[in-house]
Structure formats: structure tokens, C-alpha cells
Amino acid sequence: EPEVTQTPSHQVTQMGQEVILRCVPISNHLYFYWYRQILGQKVEFLVSFYNNEISEKSEIFDDQFSVERPDGSNFTLKIRSTKLEDSAMYFCASTRLAQGGETQYFGPGTRLLVL
Amino acid sequence: SQQGEEDPQALSIQEGENATMNCSYKTSINNLQWYRQNSGRGLVHLILIRSNEREKHSGRLRVTLDTSKKSSSLLITASRAADTASYFCASRSMNRDDKIIFGKGTRLHILP
């Protein structure tokens, strides 16, 4: 069964450094998402992406964040200058269609620790 | 309360018993999904119920949706130790098709 994959599984970085989290969505999916989950808290929406542009973003997704689909398979989340509060699990998700009863399939997540 | 609030926050039951978790939401929804998350791991999609459906089954899972009360329940029958996890409901708004809003989750612990 096709699945969303994410790399790396864990990332430790120093505050102020840039990180890039990578995702490979399911191949025939068209809509891509990033969510994050701070330890012990609920999963929060960050951004959705369709047709090579952001379709929606939350207030969490400020200028420090950017997303890109550099080729036909990868979908990346970049944090330009990490802060301590960026420490969280970051999940990528994809869905074939945005509307209707379409399931969002999640990757296993990248655990980011900012020191 | 926020969109997608689950209760109880934590639930411990004996193996073999049924576990029921509830979820409430605020806005009109297109669909509601339930996910499972083992400690520190990814989100596994369990079941999706559309706004025009009232009940759905998948194996030992039964989900109900009451749009008049803006609530949903997830029932796990004949629980097993492997069911120990956190369970989240996530709703997709009728008006906004992109994101899904997660609740805080119910931590389910199955006692041997």
C-alpha cells in the first residue's frame, strides 16, 4: 500500500540554524500539507499546498517557514532560523483531492529538537 | 471548547472490554476522521465518516456521527493491548476544504 514517507526521522539543531524537512507524498496525490505537534499537545495545521502554491496557511506559518515542491516527488518544509519553540513533531500529509470525503494520509513524522 | 474536543482525555479499561471515545466540534463539517497515534509515532488513519452518514464500521471500530449535536463517537470493541494509543478526531469544515482540525485526543490504555 502506498504511503507518505518523511526524512529525517529525527533532527537536532542549534537555535538559529536552518532546517529542511522532507516528505515524499503518495504519488498520485495532488494536495500536500504540513502539521506539527508539540510534545503532549494536539496536532496543528501549518500549511496546505496545491498546484505549486500555498492554498492556506495558519498563523503559526510565519515568514520563518516556507514550503517547496522542488521536483515531482518531494515536498519540503524549511524553517529559516529555528527557535526553541519550533521543537515538535512535524507531519506531512497528502490527499488525492481536497474536497469531499478524501482521507489525508500522514507520514511517520520528523521529530525536531532545537537546542 | 475548541473544534474537535475529545473526551475523556484518558481512559483505562481491561483487555476485552469496549472503549468509547467522544468528540465534539463547532462548525459544520464535510467529514470527520479518526486517527490513532502510538506514543511518539505517526498518525494512522482509522476511519472517515461523511456528514451525510450516521454510522460506519470497520473491523472492531464503530464510528457514529450526530451532526445535530456536532459530535462523534469511536467505539473499539473487544479491546486488545495493541489498542493502547492516543486517538484523535479531526474534522474538515464544510467551508474550508483544505485543512483538518484535530482535537486534543484521548489516551487509551488497555490493561492486561
Coordinates of C-alpha atoms in Angstrom, one line a residue:
Chain A
E1 CA 0.0 0.0 0.0
P2 CA 1.4 3.4 -0.9
E3 CA 2.4 5.6 2.0
V4 CA 3.8 9.0 2.8
T5 CA 7.4 9.0 3.8
Q6 CA 9.4 11.6 5.7
T7 CA 13.1 12.2 6.3
P8 CA 14.9 12.5 8.6
S9 CA 13.0 10.7 11.4
H10 CA 14.9 12.8 13.9
Q11 CA 16.7 16.1 13.6
V12 CA 18.6 18.0 16.3
T13 CA 19.7 21.5 15.5
Q14 CA 21.0 24.6 17.2
M15 CA 18.8 27.6 17.7
G16 CA 19.1 30.0 14.7
Q17 CA 20.0 27.3 12.2
E18 CA 18.1 26.4 9.2
V19 CA 16.4 23.1 8.8
I20 CA 14.7 21.4 5.9
L21 CA 12.3 18.6 6.5
R22 CA 11.5 16.3 3.6
C23 CA 8.4 14.5 2.6
V24 CA 7.5 12.2 -0.3
P25 CA 3.7 12.2 -0.7
I26 CA 1.8 9.4 -2.2
S27 CA 2.5 9.5 -5.9
N28 CA -1.0 10.3 -7.4
H29 CA -1.9 12.8 -4.7
L30 CA -2.3 16.4 -5.5
Y31 CA -2.7 18.2 -2.2
F32 CA 0.0 18.4 0.4
Y33 CA 0.1 19.5 4.0
W34 CA 2.3 20.1 6.9
Y35 CA 1.2 19.8 10.5
R36 CA 3.1 19.9 13.7
Q37 CA 2.6 18.5 17.2
I38 CA 4.4 20.0 20.2
L39 CA 5.0 17.3 22.8
G40 CA 1.9 16.5 24.7
Q41 CA -0.3 18.8 22.6
K42 CA -2.7 18.4 19.7
V43 CA -1.8 18.3 16.1
E44 CA -1.8 21.8 14.5
F45 CA -2.3 22.7 10.9
L46 CA 0.6 24.7 9.3
V47 CA 0.1 24.9 5.6
S48 CA -1.6 23.3 2.6
F49 CA -0.1 23.3 -0.9
Y50 CA -1.6 22.7 -4.3
N51 CA -0.5 23.3 -7.9
N52 CA 2.8 24.6 -6.7
E53 CA 1.5 27.3 -4.4
I54 CA 0.3 27.7 -0.9
S55 CA -3.5 27.4 -0.7
E56 CA -3.9 28.0 3.0
K57 CA -1.7 28.7 6.0
S58 CA -2.1 29.1 9.7
E59 CA -0.9 31.9 11.9
I60 CA 1.9 29.6 13.0
F61 CA 3.3 29.6 9.5
D62 CA 5.1 32.9 9.6
D63 CA 7.9 34.3 7.5
Q64 CA 10.4 31.8 9.0
F65 CA 8.6 28.9 7.3
S66 CA 8.5 28.1 3.6
V67 CA 7.4 25.1 1.6
E68 CA 8.5 23.9 -1.8
R69 CA 8.0 21.1 -4.2
P70 CA 11.3 21.1 -5.9
D71 CA 10.6 18.2 -8.2
G72 CA 7.8 15.8 -9.0
S73 CA 8.1 13.8 -5.8
N74 CA 9.5 15.7 -2.8
F75 CA 7.7 18.3 -0.7
T76 CA 9.8 20.2 1.8
L77 CA 9.3 22.4 4.8
K78 CA 12.1 24.9 5.6
I79 CA 12.5 26.7 8.8
R80 CA 15.0 29.5 8.2
S81 CA 16.1 30.4 11.7
T82 CA 14.9 27.8 14.2
K83 CA 13.6 28.8 17.7
L84 CA 13.4 26.7 20.8
E85 CA 9.6 26.7 20.4
D86 CA 9.9 25.1 17.0
S87 CA 10.8 21.8 18.7
A88 CA 7.9 19.5 17.8
M89 CA 7.0 16.5 15.7
Y90 CA 6.3 17.6 12.1
F91 CA 3.9 15.6 10.0
C92 CA 3.5 15.7 6.3
A93 CA 0.2 14.6 4.8
S94 CA -1.3 14.2 1.3
T95 CA -4.6 13.7 -0.3
R96 CA -5.7 13.0 -3.8
L97 CA -8.4 15.6 -3.7
A98 CA -9.2 18.4 -1.3
Q99 CA -12.9 18.3 -1.5
G100 CA -15.4 15.6 -0.5
G101 CA -14.7 12.6 1.7
E102 CA -11.0 12.3 1.0
T103 CA -8.7 10.9 3.6
Q104 CA -5.5 12.7 4.5
Y105 CA -2.7 10.2 4.8
F106 CA 0.1 11.1 7.2
G107 CA 3.7 10.3 7.2
P108 CA 5.5 9.0 10.2
G109 CA 6.8 12.4 11.2
T110 CA 10.1 14.1 11.8
R111 CA 10.9 14.9 15.4
L112 CA 12.7 18.2 15.5
L113 CA 14.7 19.3 18.6
V114 CA 16.0 22.8 18.7
L115 CA 18.7 23.4 21.3
Chain B
S1 CA -14.4 24.4 23.6
Q2 CA -12.3 24.2 20.5
Q3 CA -13.1 22.3 17.4
G4 CA -12.6 18.6 17.8
E5 CA -12.5 18.2 21.5
E6 CA -12.4 14.6 22.7
D7 CA -13.5 13.1 25.9
P8 CA -12.4 11.5 28.0
Q9 CA -8.9 12.8 28.0
A10 CA -7.7 9.5 29.3
L11 CA -9.3 6.1 29.5
S12 CA -8.1 2.9 31.1
I13 CA -10.0 -0.4 30.6
Q14 CA -9.4 -4.1 30.9
E15 CA -8.5 -6.0 27.8
G16 CA -11.6 -7.4 26.2
E17 CA -13.8 -4.6 27.2
N18 CA -15.2 -2.0 24.8
A19 CA -13.8 1.5 24.7
T20 CA -15.8 4.5 23.8
M21 CA -14.4 7.9 23.0
N22 CA -16.3 11.0 22.1
C23 CA -15.5 14.1 20.0
S24 CA -17.3 17.4 19.7
Y25 CA -16.8 20.1 17.1
K26 CA -18.2 23.5 16.5
T27 CA -18.6 24.3 12.8
S28 CA -20.5 22.5 10.1
I29 CA -18.3 19.7 8.7
N30 CA -17.8 17.9 5.4
N31 CA -16.4 14.9 7.1
L32 CA -14.8 13.7 10.3
Q33 CA -11.9 11.3 10.6
W34 CA -10.4 9.4 13.5
Y35 CA -6.7 8.7 13.8
R36 CA -4.6 6.7 16.1
Q37 CA -1.1 7.6 17.4
N38 CA 1.1 5.3 19.3
S39 CA 3.4 7.1 21.7
G40 CA 5.8 9.3 19.8
R41 CA 4.9 7.9 16.5
G42 CA 2.9 8.9 13.4
L43 CA -0.8 9.3 12.8
V44 CA -2.6 6.2 11.4
H45 CA -5.9 6.9 9.7
L46 CA -8.6 4.7 11.1
I47 CA -11.9 5.7 9.6
L48 CA -13.7 8.6 7.9
I49 CA -17.3 9.4 8.2
R50 CA -19.0 11.9 5.9
S51 CA -21.5 14.4 7.1
N52 CA -24.4 12.6 5.5
E53 CA -23.5 9.3 7.2
R54 CA -24.7 8.4 10.7
E55 CA -22.7 5.3 11.4
K56 CA -19.8 3.4 9.9
H57 CA -18.0 0.2 10.8
S58 CA -14.5 -1.0 10.1
G59 CA -13.5 -4.3 11.8
R60 CA -13.7 -3.7 15.6
L61 CA -14.3 0.0 15.1
R62 CA -17.6 1.7 15.0
V63 CA -18.0 5.4 14.4
T64 CA -21.2 7.4 14.8
L65 CA -21.8 11.0 13.8
D66 CA -24.6 13.2 15.1
T67 CA -24.5 16.5 13.1
S68 CA -27.3 17.9 15.2
K69 CA -25.2 17.7 18.3
K70 CA -22.0 18.2 16.4
S71 CA -20.5 15.1 18.0
S72 CA -19.0 11.8 17.0
S73 CA -18.0 8.7 18.9
L74 CA -15.5 6.0 18.3
L75 CA -16.2 2.6 19.8
I76 CA -13.5 -0.1 19.9
T77 CA -14.9 -3.5 20.7
A78 CA -13.1 -6.3 22.4
S79 CA -10.1 -4.2 23.1
R80 CA -6.6 -5.6 22.9
A81 CA -3.3 -4.5 24.4
A82 CA -2.2 -3.3 21.0
D83 CA -5.1 -0.8 21.0
T84 CA -3.2 1.2 23.6
A85 CA -2.6 4.6 21.9
S86 CA -3.9 8.1 21.6
Y87 CA -7.0 8.6 19.5
F88 CA -7.8 11.9 17.7
C89 CA -10.8 13.1 15.8
A90 CA -10.1 15.5 13.0
S91 CA -12.8 17.4 11.3
R92 CA -12.9 19.0 7.9
S93 CA -15.0 22.1 7.7
M94 CA -17.8 22.5 5.2
N95 CA -16.5 25.9 4.3
R96 CA -12.8 25.3 4.1
D97 CA -11.7 22.2 2.2
D98 CA -8.1 22.2 2.9
K99 CA -7.1 21.6 6.5
I100 CA -8.4 19.3 9.1
I101 CA -8.7 20.4 12.7
F102 CA -7.5 18.0 15.3
G103 CA -8.8 17.6 18.8
K104 CA -6.6 17.1 21.8
G105 CA -7.1 13.3 21.8
T106 CA -8.0 10.6 24.2
R107 CA -5.2 8.5 25.7
L108 CA -6.4 4.9 25.8
H109 CA -4.7 2.4 28.0
I110 CA -5.6 -1.3 27.8
L111 CA -4.8 -3.2 31.0
P112 CA -3.8 -6.8 30.7

